[in-house]
Amino acid sequence: MPQATYLEAIRQGLWEEMESDPTVFCIGEDIGIYGGAFKVTDGFVHHFGPQRVIDTPIAESAIVGAAFGAALTGMRPVAEFQFMDFIGCAFNQIVNMVAKSHYRWGAPAPLVLRGPCGGGVHGGPFHSQNPEMYFVHTPGMKVVAPSTPADAKGLIKSAVRDNNPVLFLEHKFLYRRIKDEVPEGDYTVPIGKARLHRPGRDLSIITYAAMVHTAQEAAELLAKEGIEVEILDLRTLLPLDREAIAQTVKKTNKVILLHEDTRTGGLAGELAAIINEEAFDDLDGPIVRITSLDTPVPFSPPLEHFFLPKVEDVVREARKLHAY
Amino acid sequence: MATKSKSAKSAKPTTRKTSANGRTSSGKSAPIKASVNGRPAPLAKAPAIYVNQFGIPDWRLEHPEFTVREVTSGPEVHYEISGKLNTPVPPLRESKYMNKDQHLALYRWMLMNRRMEVALENLYKQSKVVGGVYFGLGQEACSCASAFALGKDDWFAPMIRNQGAQLVRGFHARDIMMQYMAKAGSPTHGKDGTSHYGDIEKRQMVAPISMLGDLLPVMAGVSLGARMQGRELACLTWIGDGGQSTGVSYEGINFAAVRKLGLVLIIESNLWAYSTPTEYQVNVKDLANRAIGYGMPGVIIDGTDACQVYDATYEAVERAHRGEGPTLIEAKLMRMKGHAIHDAAAYVPKEMHEFWRTRDCIDRFQKYLIEKKWLTPAQDAELMAGVEKEIDAEREFAENSPMPEGHTAAEGVYCDGTCHAIKPKYAMPKKARRSEGKLKETEAAIHFK
Ligand SMILES: Cc1ncc(C[n+]2csc(CCOP(=O)(O)OP(=O)(O)O)c2C)c(N)n1
Ligand SMILES: [Mg+2]
């Protein structure tokens, strides 16, 4: 199987969807001739033409609003946020116009909102954020956050084909750092299904996006000590795969919830509630949360390092939980 | 109190002919060809049009000069109006595009609009409405004549004052009544109220949301989507003198202008935004002047003159059909009731209300039609009786609709693929592909390593 970076995998998926469905088009800032700040649409404008790769003014509400309007005529727009941090500028369009439209008036909104999120690149408070929870809390949205190149390709294709608005979070730390096998051709991954990233016996780490790789590194270290960690990669944050969450807890009876997003109101709280509802009797230890601090994402490398969850945090908490 | 404002004296109207949407052109009106969907060429020659100091055509036949100010003397802080308030009521401007039958049909829609809102008020008083009721009293011409000027396939997105537009575009009074009564039979089945509903299948109406301004980029996007499918369509929406202050309004209008999208935007300058007078909303007298800043045509009209509303919208719609881009129409008028039914509008100076009461859009249109001998008083009475009968039947239907069953609240958050199939409404877009190339790996430098 050919290999591709996380970035190339997204590019492949998008390209193929535009190739096969003329109703798919891209809209965003600097995505045409320049190819996007992270080059996801590099070369697209030459192949598909400027009618389908549309550069916009710097106007996030206009981008989402126009994408929604076009969707009402039966198009499948893919809107890029140059950085996910700017999604706040379009919050009202997304939460009130787009996400509620099918419920309120039966108008489906088949659009994808995609772009780079996440820290670890010293982007500072406005180029590092993880905005997923604003939208996980928004009925009508779907929220997807892949961690591997194969999932990135499979999920962007499913997102484009979904009849609902999908927020597709691309972790910018992963763009060119990870390279792995990516199935060629029409490969899709269903939205709403988690993936068992690593099977294990002793405890489970439920996580997503870049933290899957942090969990993996920790699991390798822990394996040397005889602690077998299972890793569940959620892949989709809304709707959550409750079954897979319950299943891993029932198997290992101990669980760590790990995410890069800040702690209070982060997904871990919701996951803990689900585990309480689905697998309370199976727990042999406290539910452990490992998250970023409840602060903005700091800029300076030592500060950001302190802010983010690290491999050693996971190893430490896993040892404690294993010994419980 | 009524001190004459300076500008009233100094603004000397310079009259010259202009094509209605070409704000700087002078000389003869550009001939308007029959449009793609076979709409008629102009009937009458354009009468002379005043062009303001910024080159924006102003079709009004009067230029009211007054200012509302917050006054802090006396026992309470209140609003006072100063300026000329006893000027005579101007005539209507002869329509260039509407024939007699269209005038009569439009007149009936305006009556329907007003009667329906009277019925809504009564339903409210009988406690049959859930929540409040909004009115477009005094704005019926602005809602109905503009919607009436759309072509068959054009889109529209009404705001709360544009209930009449919904009737004109094929919805029934019962739809709106059932929305207000939160009935199972309402277009949203009780999921939303008021005129917050829409229809993308048959009547091309985009449902508004409460947040003002957000429809503007959406309507630009509808035009964009239709263009990709080979159609140049007009996408009409309205916004208030207050609502246009939102940032998203700027984003939407600017995007439409940049991409020459078919947005037809009517700013309903009705002098109030809830309790805030326009003077405390914007620091310009004419919002249409802002069209210059967007790089698009703007025009000022008398929003109580159905003929001006129709003609200005008609020309904007034609522009959109020709793919020439958006138009900004500022309609001057006044909101003749409070913000909603709960609001007695005690903050509105009495003489201001009186000025506009004498300019009631329906009274003036009625008088115009009778003077033209297109309508006799007897026919008028018959028309009104028919409208009342229809509204009554609509009300009865609406009242008899059941309330929704509670458990349906859980349904319909997502499109599961069984309720809707997504397909292009007009035509499969042509693959505007220019190269035979394959996807190449990108090696270019990126923002943040
Ligand atoms: C973004 C936003 N802020 C506040 C409101 C609350 N609100 C509803 S209508 C209104 C006044 C609107 O005035 P205007 O736009 O002039 O329209 P009009 O009621 O005069 O027709 C306000 C403040 C809102 N709907 N949207
Ligand atoms: Mg207003």
PDB file of C-alpha atoms in Angstrom, chain B residues 100-255:
ATOM      1  CA  LYS B 100     -52.946  47.553 -14.724  1.00  0.00           C
ATOM      2  CA  ASP B 101     -53.531  43.931 -13.763  1.00  0.00           C
ATOM      3  CA  GLN B 102     -50.277  43.805 -11.913  1.00  0.00           C
ATOM      4  CA  HIS B 103     -51.176  46.929  -9.991  1.00  0.00           C
ATOM      5  CA  LEU B 104     -54.449  45.360  -8.942  1.00  0.00           C
ATOM      6  CA  ALA B 105     -52.865  42.045  -8.035  1.00  0.00           C
ATOM      7  CA  LEU B 106     -50.236  43.834  -5.971  1.00  0.00           C
ATOM      8  CA  TYR B 107     -52.874  45.925  -4.244  1.00  0.00           C
ATOM      9  CA  ARG B 108     -54.660  42.736  -3.241  1.00  0.00           C
ATOM     10  CA  TRP B 109     -51.461  41.263  -1.785  1.00  0.00           C
ATOM     11  CA  MET B 110     -50.978  44.376   0.284  1.00  0.00           C
ATOM     12  CA  LEU B 111     -54.519  44.105   1.599  1.00  0.00           C
ATOM     13  CA  MET B 112     -53.934  40.442   2.358  1.00  0.00           C
ATOM     14  CA  ASN B 113     -50.761  41.308   4.229  1.00  0.00           C
ATOM     15  CA  ARG B 114     -52.511  43.869   6.396  1.00  0.00           C
ATOM     16  CA  ARG B 115     -55.619  41.784   7.014  1.00  0.00           C
ATOM     17  CA  MET B 116     -53.544  38.780   7.952  1.00  0.00           C
ATOM     18  CA  GLU B 117     -51.702  40.822  10.543  1.00  0.00           C
ATOM     19  CA  VAL B 118     -54.990  42.101  11.965  1.00  0.00           C
ATOM     20  CA  ALA B 119     -56.062  38.460  12.275  1.00  0.00           C
ATOM     21  CA  LEU B 120     -52.762  37.642  13.992  1.00  0.00           C
ATOM     22  CA  GLU B 121     -53.315  40.468  16.440  1.00  0.00           C
ATOM     23  CA  ASN B 122     -56.762  39.100  17.229  1.00  0.00           C
ATOM     24  CA  LEU B 123     -55.398  35.600  17.698  1.00  0.00           C
ATOM     25  CA  TYR B 124     -52.856  37.039  20.079  1.00  0.00           C
ATOM     26  CA  LYS B 125     -55.529  38.860  22.064  1.00  0.00           C
ATOM     27  CA  GLN B 126     -57.398  35.578  22.338  1.00  0.00           C
ATOM     28  CA  SER B 127     -54.201  34.003  23.750  1.00  0.00           C
ATOM     29  CA  LYS B 128     -53.964  31.638  20.821  1.00  0.00           C
ATOM     30  CA  VAL B 129     -50.486  32.731  19.829  1.00  0.00           C
ATOM     31  CA  VAL B 130     -47.397  31.290  21.495  1.00  0.00           C
ATOM     32  CA  GLY B 131     -45.005  34.182  22.113  1.00  0.00           C
ATOM     33  CA  GLY B 132     -45.299  37.540  20.411  1.00  0.00           C
ATOM     34  CA  VAL B 133     -46.522  38.844  17.079  1.00  0.00           C
ATOM     35  CA  TYR B 134     -44.553  41.031  14.696  1.00  0.00           C
ATOM     36  CA  PHE B 135     -46.139  43.446  12.283  1.00  0.00           C
ATOM     37  CA  GLY B 136     -45.169  45.088   9.041  1.00  0.00           C
ATOM     38  CA  LEU B 137     -47.781  47.811   9.370  1.00  0.00           C
ATOM     39  CA  GLY B 138     -46.939  50.623   6.981  1.00  0.00           C
ATOM     40  CA  GLN B 139     -44.367  48.434   5.241  1.00  0.00           C
ATOM     41  CA  GLU B 140     -46.710  46.298   3.151  1.00  0.00           C
ATOM     42  CA  ALA B 141     -45.649  47.970  -0.105  1.00  0.00           C
ATOM     43  CA  CYS B 142     -42.018  47.312   0.699  1.00  0.00           C
ATOM     44  CA  SER B 143     -42.623  43.627   1.396  1.00  0.00           C
ATOM     45  CA  CYS B 144     -45.176  42.836  -1.270  1.00  0.00           C
ATOM     46  CA  ALA B 145     -44.074  44.920  -4.254  1.00  0.00           C
ATOM     47  CA  SER B 146     -40.477  43.740  -3.966  1.00  0.00           C
ATOM     48  CA  ALA B 147     -41.430  40.066  -3.782  1.00  0.00           C
ATOM     49  CA  PHE B 148     -43.865  40.692  -6.625  1.00  0.00           C
ATOM     50  CA  ALA B 149     -40.992  41.879  -8.830  1.00  0.00           C
ATOM     51  CA  LEU B 150     -39.109  38.586  -8.594  1.00  0.00           C
ATOM     52  CA  GLY B 151     -38.974  36.101 -11.437  1.00  0.00           C
ATOM     53  CA  LYS B 152     -40.404  32.630 -11.037  1.00  0.00           C
ATOM     54  CA  ASP B 153     -37.142  30.885 -10.115  1.00  0.00           C
ATOM     55  CA  ASP B 154     -35.695  33.651  -7.975  1.00  0.00           C
ATOM     56  CA  TRP B 155     -35.029  33.172  -4.266  1.00  0.00           C
ATOM     57  CA  PHE B 156     -35.988  35.276  -1.305  1.00  0.00           C
ATOM     58  CA  ALA B 157     -35.383  35.370   2.422  1.00  0.00           C
ATOM     59  CA  PRO B 158     -37.894  37.417   4.392  1.00  0.00           C
ATOM     60  CA  MET B 159     -37.198  39.179   7.645  1.00  0.00           C
ATOM     61  CA  ILE B 160     -39.807  39.508  10.353  1.00  0.00           C
ATOM     62  CA  ARG B 161     -41.520  42.527   8.737  1.00  0.00           C
ATOM     63  CA  ASN B 162     -41.847  40.786   5.375  1.00  0.00           C
ATOM     64  CA  GLN B 163     -44.744  38.466   6.054  1.00  0.00           C
ATOM     65  CA  GLY B 164     -46.480  39.888   3.006  1.00  0.00           C
ATOM     66  CA  ALA B 165     -43.636  38.716   0.774  1.00  0.00           C
ATOM     67  CA  GLN B 166     -44.366  35.162   1.830  1.00  0.00           C
ATOM     68  CA  LEU B 167     -47.950  35.455   0.675  1.00  0.00           C
ATOM     69  CA  VAL B 168     -46.876  36.917  -2.647  1.00  0.00           C
ATOM     70  CA  ARG B 169     -44.458  34.016  -3.164  1.00  0.00           C
ATOM     71  CA  GLY B 170     -47.101  31.363  -2.713  1.00  0.00           C
ATOM     72  CA  PHE B 171     -47.328  30.624   0.976  1.00  0.00           C
ATOM     73  CA  HIS B 172     -50.683  30.790   2.666  1.00  0.00           C
ATOM     74  CA  ALA B 173     -51.744  32.974   5.557  1.00  0.00           C
ATOM     75  CA  ARG B 174     -52.440  29.740   7.415  1.00  0.00           C
ATOM     76  CA  ASP B 175     -48.741  28.840   7.220  1.00  0.00           C
ATOM     77  CA  ILE B 176     -47.788  32.008   9.037  1.00  0.00           C
ATOM     78  CA  MET B 177     -50.700  31.742  11.473  1.00  0.00           C
ATOM     79  CA  MET B 178     -49.826  28.153  12.333  1.00  0.00           C
ATOM     80  CA  GLN B 179     -46.207  29.164  12.868  1.00  0.00           C
ATOM     81  CA  TYR B 180     -47.353  31.781  15.398  1.00  0.00           C
ATOM     82  CA  MET B 181     -49.650  29.267  17.058  1.00  0.00           C
ATOM     83  CA  ALA B 182     -46.865  26.619  17.097  1.00  0.00           C
ATOM     84  CA  LYS B 183     -49.119  24.049  15.428  1.00  0.00           C
ATOM     85  CA  ALA B 184     -48.258  20.625  14.105  1.00  0.00           C
ATOM     86  CA  GLY B 185     -49.423  21.692  10.652  1.00  0.00           C
ATOM     87  CA  SER B 186     -47.069  24.680  10.515  1.00  0.00           C
ATOM     88  CA  PRO B 187     -44.251  24.544   7.976  1.00  0.00           C
ATOM     89  CA  THR B 188     -41.766  23.752  10.770  1.00  0.00           C
ATOM     90  CA  HIS B 189     -44.212  21.432  12.607  1.00  0.00           C
ATOM     91  CA  GLY B 190     -43.768  23.538  15.706  1.00  0.00           C
ATOM     92  CA  LYS B 191     -39.979  23.424  15.685  1.00  0.00           C
ATOM     93  CA  ASP B 192     -39.746  27.174  15.106  1.00  0.00           C
ATOM     94  CA  GLY B 193     -42.199  30.052  15.119  1.00  0.00           C
ATOM     95  CA  THR B 194     -43.053  33.336  13.382  1.00  0.00           C
ATOM     96  CA  SER B 195     -41.862  33.591   9.801  1.00  0.00           C
ATOM     97  CA  HIS B 196     -38.882  31.398  10.595  1.00  0.00           C
ATOM     98  CA  TYR B 197     -39.530  28.774   7.974  1.00  0.00           C
ATOM     99  CA  GLY B 198     -38.575  28.180   4.390  1.00  0.00           C
ATOM    100  CA  ASP B 199     -38.828  25.948   1.365  1.00  0.00           C
ATOM    101  CA  ILE B 200     -35.960  24.997  -0.918  1.00  0.00           C
ATOM    102  CA  GLU B 201     -38.071  22.720  -3.086  1.00  0.00           C
ATOM    103  CA  LYS B 202     -40.823  24.792  -4.649  1.00  0.00           C
ATOM    104  CA  ARG B 203     -40.854  28.363  -3.425  1.00  0.00           C
ATOM    105  CA  GLN B 204     -37.159  29.099  -2.936  1.00  0.00           C
ATOM    106  CA  MET B 205     -37.532  30.734   0.421  1.00  0.00           C
ATOM    107  CA  VAL B 206     -34.618  30.652   2.844  1.00  0.00           C
ATOM    108  CA  ALA B 207     -35.655  30.567   6.489  1.00  0.00           C
ATOM    109  CA  PRO B 208     -34.353  33.525   8.452  1.00  0.00           C
ATOM    110  CA  ILE B 209     -32.697  33.198  11.826  1.00  0.00           C
ATOM    111  CA  SER B 210     -33.168  35.803  14.535  1.00  0.00           C
ATOM    112  CA  MET B 211     -29.584  37.024  14.326  1.00  0.00           C
ATOM    113  CA  LEU B 212     -29.703  40.035  12.049  1.00  0.00           C
ATOM    114  CA  GLY B 213     -27.485  40.117   9.000  1.00  0.00           C
ATOM    115  CA  ASP B 214     -26.655  36.454   8.670  1.00  0.00           C
ATOM    116  CA  LEU B 215     -28.945  35.979   5.696  1.00  0.00           C
ATOM    117  CA  LEU B 216     -26.853  38.281   3.550  1.00  0.00           C
ATOM    118  CA  PRO B 217     -23.920  35.946   2.889  1.00  0.00           C
ATOM    119  CA  VAL B 218     -26.350  33.050   2.635  1.00  0.00           C
ATOM    120  CA  MET B 219     -28.271  34.719  -0.181  1.00  0.00           C
ATOM    121  CA  ALA B 220     -24.973  35.518  -1.887  1.00  0.00           C
ATOM    122  CA  GLY B 221     -24.186  31.817  -1.608  1.00  0.00           C
ATOM    123  CA  VAL B 222     -27.503  30.783  -3.112  1.00  0.00           C
ATOM    124  CA  SER B 223     -26.666  32.936  -6.099  1.00  0.00           C
ATOM    125  CA  LEU B 224     -23.207  31.350  -6.232  1.00  0.00           C
ATOM    126  CA  GLY B 225     -24.640  27.831  -6.138  1.00  0.00           C
ATOM    127  CA  ALA B 226     -27.137  28.617  -8.882  1.00  0.00           C
ATOM    128  CA  ARG B 227     -24.397  30.180 -11.007  1.00  0.00           C
ATOM    129  CA  MET B 228     -22.354  26.980 -10.767  1.00  0.00           C
ATOM    130  CA  GLN B 229     -25.388  25.222 -12.185  1.00  0.00           C
ATOM    131  CA  GLY B 230     -25.651  27.644 -15.075  1.00  0.00           C
ATOM    132  CA  ARG B 231     -28.292  29.996 -13.695  1.00  0.00           C
ATOM    133  CA  GLU B 232     -28.096  33.682 -12.834  1.00  0.00           C
ATOM    134  CA  LEU B 233     -30.794  34.185 -10.237  1.00  0.00           C
ATOM    135  CA  ALA B 234     -31.865  37.097  -8.114  1.00  0.00           C
ATOM    136  CA  CYS B 235     -31.701  36.486  -4.380  1.00  0.00           C
ATOM    137  CA  LEU B 236     -33.794  39.040  -2.540  1.00  0.00           C
ATOM    138  CA  THR B 237     -33.575  39.811   1.122  1.00  0.00           C
ATOM    139  CA  TRP B 238     -34.350  42.719   3.385  1.00  0.00           C
ATOM    140  CA  ILE B 239     -32.583  44.159   6.383  1.00  0.00           C
ATOM    141  CA  GLY B 240     -33.420  46.906   8.824  1.00  0.00           C
ATOM    142  CA  ASP B 241     -31.642  50.172   9.420  1.00  0.00           C
ATOM    143  CA  GLY B 242     -30.620  48.528  12.687  1.00  0.00           C
ATOM    144  CA  GLY B 243     -29.757  45.078  11.397  1.00  0.00           C
ATOM    145  CA  GLN B 244     -27.403  46.410   8.777  1.00  0.00           C
ATOM    146  CA  SER B 245     -25.068  47.553  11.558  1.00  0.00           C
ATOM    147  CA  THR B 246     -23.923  43.965  12.144  1.00  0.00           C
ATOM    148  CA  GLY B 247     -20.498  42.937  10.922  1.00  0.00           C
ATOM    149  CA  VAL B 248     -21.840  39.959   9.031  1.00  0.00           C
ATOM    150  CA  SER B 249     -23.893  42.335   6.880  1.00  0.00           C
ATOM    151  CA  TYR B 250     -20.702  43.903   5.635  1.00  0.00           C
ATOM    152  CA  GLU B 251     -19.163  40.507   4.966  1.00  0.00           C
ATOM    153  CA  GLY B 252     -22.146  39.334   2.981  1.00  0.00           C
ATOM    154  CA  ILE B 253     -22.597  42.457   0.880  1.00  0.00           C
ATOM    155  CA  ASN B 254     -18.892  42.760   0.162  1.00  0.00           C
ATOM    156  CA  PHE B 255     -18.635  39.138  -0.936  1.00  0.00           C
TER     157      PHE B 255
END
